[in-house]
mmCIF file of C-alpha atoms and ligand atoms in Angstrom:
data_model
loop_
_atom_site.group_PDB
_atom_site.id
_atom_site.type_symbol
_atom_site.label_atom_id
_atom_site.label_comp_id
_atom_site.label_asym_id
_atom_site.label_seq_id
_atom_site.Cartn_x
_atom_site.Cartn_y
_atom_site.Cartn_z
ATOM 1 C CA UNK A 952 -3.573 2.222 15.816
ATOM 2 C CA UNK A 953 -5.890 -0.482 16.121
ATOM 3 C CA UNK A 954 -5.931 -1.486 20.002
ATOM 4 C CA UNK A 955 -6.773 -4.624 21.710
ATOM 5 C CA UNK A 956 -7.358 -4.275 25.524
ATOM 6 C CA UNK A 957 -8.138 -7.274 27.655
ATOM 7 C CA UNK A 958 -11.623 -7.562 28.966
ATOM 8 C CA UNK A 959 -11.836 -10.706 30.759
ATOM 9 C CA UNK A 960 -9.646 -13.659 31.287
ATOM 10 C CA UNK A 961 -6.795 -11.730 31.855
ATOM 11 C CA UNK A 962 -3.667 -14.244 32.213
ATOM 12 C CA UNK A 963 -5.753 -16.695 30.524
ATOM 13 C CA UNK A 964 -4.103 -18.964 27.715
ATOM 14 C CA UNK A 965 -6.804 -17.170 25.449
ATOM 15 C CA UNK A 966 -8.080 -13.777 27.228
ATOM 16 C CA UNK A 967 -10.781 -11.800 25.261
ATOM 17 C CA UNK A 968 -9.923 -8.397 23.963
ATOM 18 C CA UNK A 969 -12.031 -5.367 23.379
ATOM 19 C CA UNK A 970 -11.000 -3.563 20.149
ATOM 20 C CA UNK A 971 -10.828 0.199 19.672
ATOM 21 C CA UNK A 972 -8.371 2.854 18.270
ATOM 22 C CA UNK A 973 -5.620 5.006 19.996
ATOM 23 C CA UNK A 974 -2.651 6.570 19.574
ATOM 24 C CA UNK A 975 -1.045 10.052 20.975
ATOM 25 C CA UNK A 976 -2.063 12.380 18.042
ATOM 26 C CA UNK A 977 -5.294 10.657 17.521
ATOM 27 C CA UNK A 978 -6.178 10.884 21.015
ATOM 28 C CA UNK A 979 -5.419 14.768 21.358
ATOM 29 C CA UNK A 980 -7.451 15.183 18.056
ATOM 30 C CA UNK A 981 -10.563 13.791 19.733
ATOM 31 C CA UNK A 982 -10.389 15.631 22.951
ATOM 32 C CA UNK A 983 -9.656 18.988 20.665
ATOM 33 C CA UNK A 984 -12.960 17.933 18.556
ATOM 34 C CA UNK A 985 -14.865 17.356 21.768
ATOM 35 C CA UNK A 986 -13.847 20.778 22.962
ATOM 36 C CA UNK A 987 -15.513 22.359 19.988
ATOM 37 C CA UNK A 988 -12.457 23.171 17.924
ATOM 38 C CA UNK A 989 -12.264 22.161 14.104
ATOM 39 C CA UNK A 990 -9.597 19.212 13.607
ATOM 40 C CA UNK A 991 -8.133 17.722 10.423
ATOM 41 C CA UNK A 992 -6.043 14.740 11.144
ATOM 42 C CA UNK A 993 -3.413 13.779 8.645
ATOM 43 C CA UNK A 994 -1.958 10.260 8.338
ATOM 44 C CA UNK A 995 -2.000 7.143 6.021
ATOM 45 C CA UNK A 996 -4.221 4.020 6.459
ATOM 46 C CA UNK A 997 -4.873 0.870 4.487
ATOM 47 C CA UNK A 998 -8.071 -0.199 2.764
ATOM 48 C CA UNK A 999 -8.909 -2.868 5.088
ATOM 49 C CA UNK A 1000 -11.919 -3.202 7.562
ATOM 50 C CA UNK A 1001 -10.051 -1.684 10.596
ATOM 51 C CA UNK A 1002 -8.980 1.249 8.560
ATOM 52 C CA UNK A 1003 -12.518 1.985 7.237
ATOM 53 C CA UNK A 1004 -13.845 1.728 10.957
ATOM 54 C CA UNK A 1005 -11.060 4.250 12.055
ATOM 55 C CA UNK A 1006 -12.074 6.653 9.515
ATOM 56 C CA UNK A 1007 -15.674 6.376 10.667
ATOM 57 C CA UNK A 1008 -14.919 6.657 14.245
ATOM 58 C CA UNK A 1009 -13.020 9.874 13.433
ATOM 59 C CA UNK A 1010 -15.729 10.970 11.295
ATOM 60 C CA UNK A 1011 -18.201 10.450 14.090
ATOM 61 C CA UNK A 1012 -16.314 12.451 16.653
ATOM 62 C CA UNK A 1013 -16.335 15.327 13.865
ATOM 63 C CA UNK A 1014 -12.844 15.146 12.822
ATOM 64 C CA UNK A 1015 -12.146 15.990 9.096
ATOM 65 C CA UNK A 1016 -10.393 13.102 7.337
ATOM 66 C CA UNK A 1017 -9.705 14.369 3.687
ATOM 67 C CA UNK A 1018 -5.948 14.408 4.670
ATOM 68 C CA UNK A 1019 -5.988 10.730 5.230
ATOM 69 C CA UNK A 1020 -4.954 8.444 2.398
ATOM 70 C CA UNK A 1021 -5.492 5.008 2.270
ATOM 71 C CA UNK A 1022 -2.933 2.657 0.815
ATOM 72 C CA UNK A 1023 -4.196 -0.430 -1.220
ATOM 73 C CA UNK A 1024 -3.454 -3.746 0.193
ATOM 74 C CA UNK A 1025 -2.236 -2.239 3.521
ATOM 75 C CA UNK A 1026 -3.461 -2.289 7.276
ATOM 76 C CA UNK A 1027 -2.615 0.046 10.139
ATOM 77 C CA UNK A 1028 -0.391 -0.574 13.145
ATOM 78 C CA UNK A 1029 -1.755 -2.579 15.915
ATOM 79 C CA UNK A 1030 -0.850 -2.964 19.607
ATOM 80 C CA UNK A 1031 -2.324 -5.017 22.609
ATOM 81 C CA UNK A 1032 -2.253 -4.262 26.210
ATOM 82 C CA UNK A 1033 -1.758 -6.897 29.005
ATOM 83 C CA UNK A 1034 -2.069 -6.031 32.792
ATOM 84 C CA UNK A 1035 0.388 -7.916 34.721
ATOM 85 C CA UNK A 1036 -0.575 -8.943 38.240
ATOM 86 C CA UNK A 1037 0.795 -5.692 39.907
ATOM 87 C CA UNK A 1038 -1.806 -3.825 37.956
ATOM 88 C CA UNK A 1039 1.135 -2.334 35.609
ATOM 89 C CA UNK A 1040 0.222 -2.218 31.931
ATOM 90 C CA UNK A 1041 2.310 -3.788 29.189
ATOM 91 C CA UNK A 1042 2.107 -2.709 25.506
ATOM 92 C CA UNK A 1043 2.980 -4.970 22.479
ATOM 93 C CA UNK A 1044 3.031 -3.319 19.099
ATOM 94 C CA UNK A 1045 2.840 -4.435 15.623
ATOM 95 C CA UNK A 1046 3.610 -1.108 13.814
ATOM 96 C CA UNK A 1047 6.654 -1.719 11.506
ATOM 97 C CA UNK A 1048 4.539 -2.073 8.154
ATOM 98 C CA UNK A 1049 2.064 0.698 9.460
ATOM 99 C CA UNK A 1050 1.371 2.970 6.545
ATOM 100 C CA UNK A 1051 1.586 6.136 8.744
ATOM 101 C CA UNK A 1052 5.443 5.479 8.723
ATOM 102 C CA UNK A 1053 5.218 6.938 5.168
ATOM 103 C CA UNK A 1054 3.979 10.189 5.925
ATOM 104 C CA UNK A 1055 5.672 12.855 4.077
ATOM 105 C CA UNK A 1056 8.094 10.289 2.038
ATOM 106 C CA UNK A 1057 6.382 10.173 -1.485
ATOM 107 C CA UNK A 1058 6.792 13.611 -3.399
ATOM 108 C CA UNK A 1059 3.487 13.604 -4.801
ATOM 109 C CA UNK A 1060 1.783 12.695 -1.743
ATOM 110 C CA UNK A 1061 3.649 15.240 0.377
ATOM 111 C CA UNK A 1062 2.935 18.126 -2.101
ATOM 112 C CA UNK A 1063 -1.124 17.251 -1.657
ATOM 113 C CA UNK A 1064 -0.556 16.990 2.008
ATOM 114 C CA UNK A 1065 1.558 20.389 2.359
ATOM 115 C CA UNK A 1066 -1.417 22.151 0.275
ATOM 116 C CA UNK A 1067 -3.927 20.954 2.798
ATOM 117 C CA UNK A 1068 -1.795 21.801 6.044
ATOM 118 C CA UNK A 1069 -1.073 25.443 4.511
ATOM 119 C CA UNK A 1070 -4.915 26.104 5.190
ATOM 120 C CA UNK A 1071 -4.677 25.252 8.848
ATOM 121 C CA UNK A 1072 -4.196 27.766 11.815
ATOM 122 C CA UNK A 1073 -2.020 25.616 13.777
ATOM 123 C CA UNK A 1074 -0.408 21.994 13.145
ATOM 124 C CA UNK A 1075 0.084 19.552 16.166
ATOM 125 C CA UNK A 1076 2.455 16.790 15.931
ATOM 126 C CA UNK A 1077 4.470 14.362 18.326
ATOM 127 C CA UNK A 1078 7.844 12.893 19.024
ATOM 128 C CA UNK A 1079 5.878 9.594 17.970
ATOM 129 C CA UNK A 1080 5.057 11.234 14.484
ATOM 130 C CA UNK A 1081 9.100 12.132 14.094
ATOM 131 C CA UNK A 1082 9.952 8.701 15.193
ATOM 132 C CA UNK A 1083 7.822 6.542 12.848
ATOM 133 C CA UNK A 1084 8.727 8.732 9.745
ATOM 134 C CA UNK A 1085 11.846 8.095 7.614
ATOM 135 C CA UNK A 1086 14.893 10.426 8.282
ATOM 136 C CA UNK A 1087 14.432 11.969 4.518
ATOM 137 C CA UNK A 1088 10.662 12.688 5.179
ATOM 138 C CA UNK A 1089 11.541 14.189 8.705
ATOM 139 C CA UNK A 1090 13.914 16.617 6.808
ATOM 140 C CA UNK A 1091 10.904 17.290 4.435
ATOM 141 C CA UNK A 1092 8.585 17.894 7.356
ATOM 142 C CA UNK A 1093 11.060 20.311 9.087
ATOM 143 C CA UNK A 1094 11.532 22.353 5.860
ATOM 144 C CA UNK A 1095 7.743 22.588 5.485
ATOM 145 C CA UNK A 1096 7.235 23.738 9.031
ATOM 146 C CA UNK A 1097 9.804 26.268 8.490
ATOM 147 C CA UNK A 1098 7.868 27.755 5.563
ATOM 148 C CA UNK A 1099 4.457 27.235 7.267
ATOM 149 C CA UNK A 1100 5.388 29.463 10.434
ATOM 150 C CA UNK A 1101 7.150 31.981 8.069
ATOM 151 C CA UNK A 1102 3.704 32.557 6.404
ATOM 152 C CA UNK A 1103 2.021 32.856 9.844
ATOM 153 C CA UNK A 1104 1.023 29.313 11.047
ATOM 154 C CA UNK A 1105 1.371 27.952 14.451
ATOM 155 C CA UNK A 1106 3.209 24.806 15.461
ATOM 156 C CA UNK A 1107 2.369 22.969 18.646
ATOM 157 C CA UNK A 1108 4.625 19.718 19.741
ATOM 158 C CA UNK A 1109 4.763 17.516 22.394
ATOM 159 C CA UNK A 1110 8.218 15.411 22.435
ATOM 160 C CA UNK A 1111 6.537 12.202 23.690
ATOM 161 C CA UNK A 1112 9.715 10.258 23.771
ATOM 162 C CA UNK A 1113 9.322 6.497 23.133
ATOM 163 C CA UNK A 1114 13.073 4.882 23.194
ATOM 164 C CA UNK A 1115 12.244 1.599 21.153
ATOM 165 C CA UNK A 1116 10.829 3.877 18.100
ATOM 166 C CA UNK A 1117 14.326 5.535 17.677
ATOM 167 C CA UNK A 1118 17.455 3.866 16.150
ATOM 168 C CA UNK A 1119 19.217 5.621 19.097
ATOM 169 C CA UNK A 1120 19.003 8.433 21.719
ATOM 170 C CA UNK A 1121 21.351 10.836 19.609
ATOM 171 C CA UNK A 1122 18.951 10.401 16.593
ATOM 172 C CA UNK A 1123 16.055 11.290 18.854
ATOM 173 C CA UNK A 1124 17.690 14.256 20.414
ATOM 174 C CA UNK A 1125 18.587 15.607 17.088
ATOM 175 C CA UNK A 1126 15.129 15.393 15.475
ATOM 176 C CA UNK A 1127 13.316 16.741 18.694
ATOM 177 C CA UNK A 1128 15.665 19.638 19.004
ATOM 178 C CA UNK A 1129 15.261 20.606 15.159
ATOM 179 C CA UNK A 1130 11.363 20.293 15.806
ATOM 180 C CA UNK A 1131 11.570 22.526 18.842
ATOM 181 C CA UNK A 1132 13.291 25.260 16.870
ATOM 182 C CA UNK A 1133 10.342 25.140 14.299
ATOM 183 C CA UNK A 1134 7.479 25.126 17.230
ATOM 184 C CA UNK A 1135 5.540 27.909 18.830
ATOM 185 C CA UNK A 1136 3.968 25.623 21.464
ATOM 186 C CA UNK A 1137 5.810 22.920 23.361
ATOM 187 C CA UNK A 1138 3.925 20.572 25.385
ATOM 188 C CA UNK A 1139 6.470 18.560 27.328
ATOM 189 C CA UNK A 1140 6.318 15.792 30.109
ATOM 190 C CA UNK A 1141 9.233 16.004 32.528
ATOM 191 C CA UNK A 1142 9.401 12.160 32.499
ATOM 192 C CA UNK A 1143 10.087 12.130 28.984
ATOM 193 C CA UNK A 1144 12.615 14.928 29.045
ATOM 194 C CA UNK A 1145 14.489 13.404 31.640
ATOM 195 C CA UNK A 1146 14.391 10.111 29.829
ATOM 196 C CA UNK A 1147 15.677 11.901 26.604
ATOM 197 C CA UNK A 1148 18.204 14.392 28.090
ATOM 198 C CA UNK A 1149 19.178 13.353 31.606
ATOM 199 C CA UNK A 1150 17.575 16.421 33.068
ATOM 200 C CA UNK A 1151 18.347 16.119 36.768
ATOM 201 C CA UNK A 1152 15.205 18.304 37.506
ATOM 202 C CA UNK A 1153 12.698 20.838 35.918
ATOM 203 C CA UNK A 1154 15.152 23.868 36.049
ATOM 204 C CA UNK A 1155 17.481 22.032 33.675
ATOM 205 C CA UNK A 1156 14.697 21.088 31.407
ATOM 206 C CA UNK A 1157 13.535 24.715 31.259
ATOM 207 C CA UNK A 1158 17.141 26.061 30.746
ATOM 208 C CA UNK A 1159 17.612 23.646 27.846
ATOM 209 C CA UNK A 1160 14.418 24.536 26.038
ATOM 210 C CA UNK A 1161 14.929 28.383 26.636
ATOM 211 C CA UNK A 1162 17.135 28.349 23.534
ATOM 212 C CA UNK A 1163 14.393 27.439 21.337
ATOM 213 C CA UNK A 1164 12.610 30.767 21.385
ATOM 214 C CA UNK A 1165 9.241 29.082 22.049
ATOM 215 C CA UNK A 1166 6.317 31.399 22.564
ATOM 216 C CA UNK A 1167 4.787 28.847 24.921
ATOM 217 C CA UNK A 1168 6.278 26.301 27.012
ATOM 218 C CA UNK A 1169 4.173 23.824 29.098
ATOM 219 C CA UNK A 1170 5.856 21.373 31.341
ATOM 220 C CA UNK A 1171 3.644 18.589 32.562
ATOM 221 C CA UNK A 1172 4.759 16.733 35.718
ATOM 222 C CA UNK A 1173 1.839 14.156 36.542
ATOM 223 C CA UNK A 1174 0.045 15.338 39.763
ATOM 224 C CA UNK A 1175 2.813 18.224 40.396
ATOM 225 C CA UNK A 1176 2.143 21.701 39.353
ATOM 226 C CA UNK A 1177 2.302 22.274 35.671
ATOM 227 C CA UNK A 1178 5.302 24.623 34.703
ATOM 228 C CA UNK A 1179 4.355 27.340 32.312
ATOM 229 C CA UNK A 1180 6.946 29.664 30.466
ATOM 230 C CA UNK A 1181 5.008 32.212 28.762
ATOM 231 C CA UNK A 1182 5.781 36.086 27.991
ATOM 232 C CA UNK A 1183 9.167 35.980 29.993
ATOM 233 C CA UNK A 1184 7.568 34.465 33.237
ATOM 234 C CA UNK A 1185 7.566 31.115 34.691
ATOM 235 C CA UNK A 1186 4.399 30.048 36.355
ATOM 236 C CA UNK A 1187 3.706 27.161 38.484
ATOM 237 C CA UNK A 1188 0.108 26.006 38.142
ATOM 238 C CA UNK A 1189 -1.492 23.597 40.712
ATOM 239 C CA UNK A 1190 -3.036 20.623 39.276
ATOM 240 C CA UNK A 1191 -6.482 19.804 41.207
ATOM 241 C CA UNK A 1192 -6.527 16.792 42.933
ATOM 242 C CA UNK A 1193 -8.494 14.033 41.229
ATOM 243 C CA UNK A 1194 -10.237 11.276 43.194
ATOM 244 C CA UNK A 1195 -10.586 7.769 42.159
ATOM 245 C CA UNK A 1196 -8.114 7.547 39.272
ATOM 246 C CA UNK A 1197 -8.544 4.601 37.225
ATOM 247 C CA UNK A 1198 -5.882 4.579 34.496
ATOM 248 C CA UNK A 1199 -3.638 7.257 33.517
ATOM 249 C CA UNK A 1200 -3.082 6.232 29.808
ATOM 250 C CA UNK A 1201 -3.440 9.196 27.691
ATOM 251 C CA UNK A 1202 -3.405 11.872 30.367
ATOM 252 C CA UNK A 1203 -0.518 13.788 28.643
ATOM 253 C CA UNK A 1204 -2.434 13.720 25.269
ATOM 254 C CA UNK A 1205 -5.883 14.716 26.751
ATOM 255 C CA UNK A 1206 -3.964 17.582 28.575
ATOM 256 C CA UNK A 1207 -2.524 18.816 25.085
ATOM 257 C CA UNK A 1208 -6.172 18.658 23.829
ATOM 258 C CA UNK A 1209 -7.787 20.626 26.694
ATOM 259 C CA UNK A 1210 -4.670 23.224 26.394
ATOM 260 C CA UNK A 1211 -4.492 23.657 22.566
ATOM 261 C CA UNK A 1212 -8.495 23.899 22.172
ATOM 262 C CA UNK A 1213 -8.595 26.604 24.741
ATOM 263 C CA UNK A 1214 -5.617 28.458 22.914
ATOM 264 C CA UNK A 1215 -7.236 28.198 19.607
ATOM 265 C CA UNK A 1216 -10.481 29.931 21.407
ATOM 266 C CA UNK A 1217 -7.802 32.784 22.432
ATOM 267 C CA UNK A 1218 -8.304 31.717 26.174
ATOM 268 C CA UNK A 1219 -4.952 32.809 28.199
ATOM 269 C CA UNK A 1220 -2.332 30.330 28.713
ATOM 270 C CA UNK A 1221 -2.786 30.241 32.479
ATOM 271 C CA UNK A 1222 -6.417 29.381 31.846
ATOM 272 C CA UNK A 1223 -5.439 27.076 29.077
ATOM 273 C CA UNK A 1224 -3.396 25.014 31.558
ATOM 274 C CA UNK A 1225 -6.372 24.685 33.677
ATOM 275 C CA UNK A 1226 -8.388 23.470 30.789
ATOM 276 C CA UNK A 1227 -5.764 21.084 30.191
ATOM 277 C CA UNK A 1228 -5.812 19.741 33.520
ATOM 278 C CA UNK A 1229 -9.739 19.339 33.479
ATOM 279 C CA UNK A 1230 -9.658 17.424 30.145
ATOM 280 C CA UNK A 1231 -6.695 15.131 31.952
ATOM 281 C CA UNK A 1232 -8.513 14.707 34.912
ATOM 282 C CA UNK A 1233 -11.722 13.183 32.904
ATOM 283 C CA UNK A 1234 -9.664 10.869 31.116
ATOM 284 C CA UNK A 1235 -7.734 9.317 34.120
ATOM 285 C CA UNK A 1236 -11.105 8.523 35.554
ATOM 286 C CA UNK A 1237 -11.734 5.953 32.980
ATOM 287 C CA UNK A 1238 -9.920 2.958 31.632
ATOM 288 C CA UNK A 1239 -8.206 3.418 28.345
ATOM 289 C CA UNK A 1240 -7.141 6.820 26.580
ATOM 290 C CA UNK A 1241 -10.382 7.465 24.901
ATOM 291 C CA UNK A 1242 -13.451 7.740 27.228
ATOM 292 C CA UNK A 1243 -16.965 7.282 25.843
ATOM 293 C CA UNK A 1244 -18.471 10.594 24.132
ATOM 294 C CA UNK A 1245 -21.555 10.619 26.176
ATOM 295 C CA UNK A 1246 -19.686 10.781 29.350
ATOM 296 C CA UNK A 1247 -17.337 13.416 28.211
ATOM 297 C CA UNK A 1248 -18.172 17.068 29.601
ATOM 298 C CA UNK A 1249 -17.002 19.418 26.550
ATOM 299 C CA UNK A 1250 -14.649 22.230 28.284
ATOM 300 C CA UNK A 1251 -16.320 25.553 28.574
ATOM 301 C CA UNK A 1252 -14.317 26.891 31.497
ATOM 302 C CA UNK A 1253 -16.595 25.507 34.117
ATOM 303 C CA UNK A 1254 -15.620 23.050 36.787
ATOM 304 C CA UNK A 1255 -16.027 19.347 36.065
ATOM 305 C CA UNK A 1256 -18.540 17.263 38.078
ATOM 306 C CA UNK A 1257 -17.171 15.770 41.106
ATOM 307 C CA UNK A 1258 -13.556 17.214 40.636
ATOM 308 C CA UNK A 1259 -12.147 20.035 43.050
ATOM 309 C CA UNK A 1260 -10.796 23.175 41.496
ATOM 310 C CA UNK A 1261 -7.175 24.284 42.250
HETATM 311 P P1 ADP B 678 1.892 11.829 30.529
HETATM 312 O O1 ADP B 678 0.652 11.265 30.550
HETATM 313 O O2 ADP B 678 2.452 12.521 29.117
HETATM 314 O O3 ADP B 678 3.006 11.126 31.065
HETATM 315 P P2 ADP B 678 1.633 13.095 32.790
HETATM 316 O O4 ADP B 678 1.664 12.239 33.901
HETATM 317 O O5 ADP B 678 2.659 14.382 33.143
HETATM 318 O O6 ADP B 678 1.808 13.173 31.420
HETATM 319 O O7 ADP B 678 0.237 13.944 33.047
HETATM 320 C C1 ADP B 678 -0.318 14.843 32.223
HETATM 321 C C2 ADP B 678 -1.286 15.734 32.974
HETATM 322 O O8 ADP B 678 -2.561 14.721 33.493
HETATM 323 C C3 ADP B 678 -1.114 16.386 34.276
HETATM 324 O O9 ADP B 678 -0.602 17.602 33.768
HETATM 325 C C4 ADP B 678 -2.395 16.564 34.925
HETATM 326 O O10 ADP B 678 -3.170 17.512 34.368
HETATM 327 C C5 ADP B 678 -2.906 15.143 34.654
HETATM 328 N N1 ADP B 678 -2.493 14.179 35.561
HETATM 329 C C6 ADP B 678 -1.502 13.136 35.516
HETATM 330 N N2 ADP B 678 -1.526 12.460 36.591
HETATM 331 C C7 ADP B 678 -2.373 12.840 37.612
HETATM 332 C C8 ADP B 678 -2.650 12.816 38.950
HETATM 333 N N3 ADP B 678 -2.230 11.655 39.476
HETATM 334 N N4 ADP B 678 -3.524 13.591 39.519
HETATM 335 C C9 ADP B 678 -4.139 14.585 38.892
HETATM 336 N N5 ADP B 678 -3.892 14.832 37.704
HETATM 337 C C10 ADP B 678 -3.122 14.106 36.936
#
């Protein structure tokens, strides 16, 4: 999406905004690429100047954009951020007409995209990806994931539950559960799980997700230890304390990137969690989901300057 974040004159009738690009899977893609793993991003955009600049921004990050189709006469979804007096951030969205909503809908485009996706070692998608798609398109996606995994591909999924994007909680539950059934790696956030399923605690959440036969289940809980279920064992892994947190927007997306990039480099899951924490720690010390490339330290397993180790 196109993002407008307030710069000056907050609360004024005509505040000034800084324009950039963000979105959950987009944020994750950027940090995976910055950690040295090849990424191809699949979506639909328009042919307006913002779509063009979004493509340029991805290319500048080293992300492959061949699977991004541009629909003539269309323009991408957009949102603005407002900071209220108590420092809370409020988001306003314009995305009903976003071309990304047509992912997997058209038969010809879907066939082309599937050919491209079959070449990938791992596919990553989120609950927002599911939420913006048409119900029939979701069915096609699930059928594709089933075949893709049967042929040896790995699927990673973050349920990222945003109630306003769904017709009802029941529809969301069904789609999320069906996708987890087709996933190898689940990167969940306890807060979202509680919102969607009403889990009283992490134990309930792990029990429920246990039936999906996931190879790896990672449960993020903000500053609380990350829970990792892998190879029949449950491990609680401390999150190193982070000083001077500025803005936790995109923390979960960045964590996912650190984790997945490490796993794709065949790093063990426990160490991949540490990489996830390191990536998130960098992001929450800056304003916004995407921190400047020049200030980002690519992950090579070493501690990040100024951050304690767990
Ligand atoms: P989301 O952004 O999806 O809500 P979380 O809030 O659970 O996700 O945070 C994701 C990750 O970001 C955590 O697992 C941790 O690595 C990091 N993180 C978030 N909040 C903090 C914090 N207060 N201190 C240190 N790390 C944090």
